[in-house]
Amino acid sequence: MARPVSLLYRLYERRLLRELDKSVPVPRHVGVITDGNRRWAKEFGATTADGHRAGAEKIVEFLGWCDEIDVDIVTLYVLSKENLARSAEEVEVLIEIISDLVEKIAALKGVRVQLVGDLEILPPGLRARLEAATSTGDCQMRVNVAVGYGGRQEIVNAVKSLLRLRTDEGTDLETIISELSPQQISEHLYTKGQPDPDLIIRSSGEQRLSGFLMWQSAYSEFYFCEAYWPDFRRTDFLRAVRDYGLRQRRFGK
């Protein structure tokens, strides 16, 4: 049900790629909030499951676009902690689609999958399939899949992990408090060891983060696109990257 790419768009994409080749900086780490699958399905008279499947197919396509311009890290927001409170029927479908999706991503050449989220709250079957698909070793692109993810919970878990580590080392509470720093907390996030996202894209016209990478996005650039996620085009992605490249990043300075 994807809409065909016209010749005009192909020519426009080539132009955007040429512009990116002319010293426009490309984001090293891209985060994406894949929003609008259910509304897309409703607009087409399709089922919610059809919308989620179309969204999953778009993610695989999107990763190809990222690889094309040498993005190093992609973080996909596919299942929030709140999503698990939806109807049992929809959650069951989501679990199956996400499991299949992560396995497809893991099978892509040069891709390493890492899960980011509170895996303890996931249904056991989903968690087992997702963990089986994670990979290690050298790669061209790392793909973080955010499942059972909540930004506030990530920060809480990071602080707990830090406190547990320091107390296990025998450090007293007053010393822990006096030495506490943003860097220490960053070292206990789900994305520890990775650079923060340079660019975060959200589809469907919504202009909010919905708890996505709340700590890591402090100095990220944001790009909001009107298209529902299944309708998100390569043209939309290249526009986002070009827009990012033309901005002056100040990092609060």
Short mmCIF file of N, CA and C in Angstrom, two decimals, residues 89 97 229:
data_model
loop_
_atom_site.label_atom_id
_atom_site.label_comp_id
_atom_site.label_asym_id
_atom_site.label_seq_id
_atom_site.Cartn_x
_atom_site.Cartn_y
_atom_site.Cartn_z
N GLU A 89 -5.06 -7.56 22.62
CA GLU A 89 -5.01 -7.99 21.21
C GLU A 89 -3.95 -7.21 20.43
N ILE A 97 5.13 -8.61 15.57
CA ILE A 97 5.72 -7.77 14.52
C ILE A 97 7.10 -7.29 14.93
N TRP A 229 4.37 7.48 9.63
CA TRP A 229 5.60 6.71 9.44
C TRP A 229 5.57 5.78 8.21
#
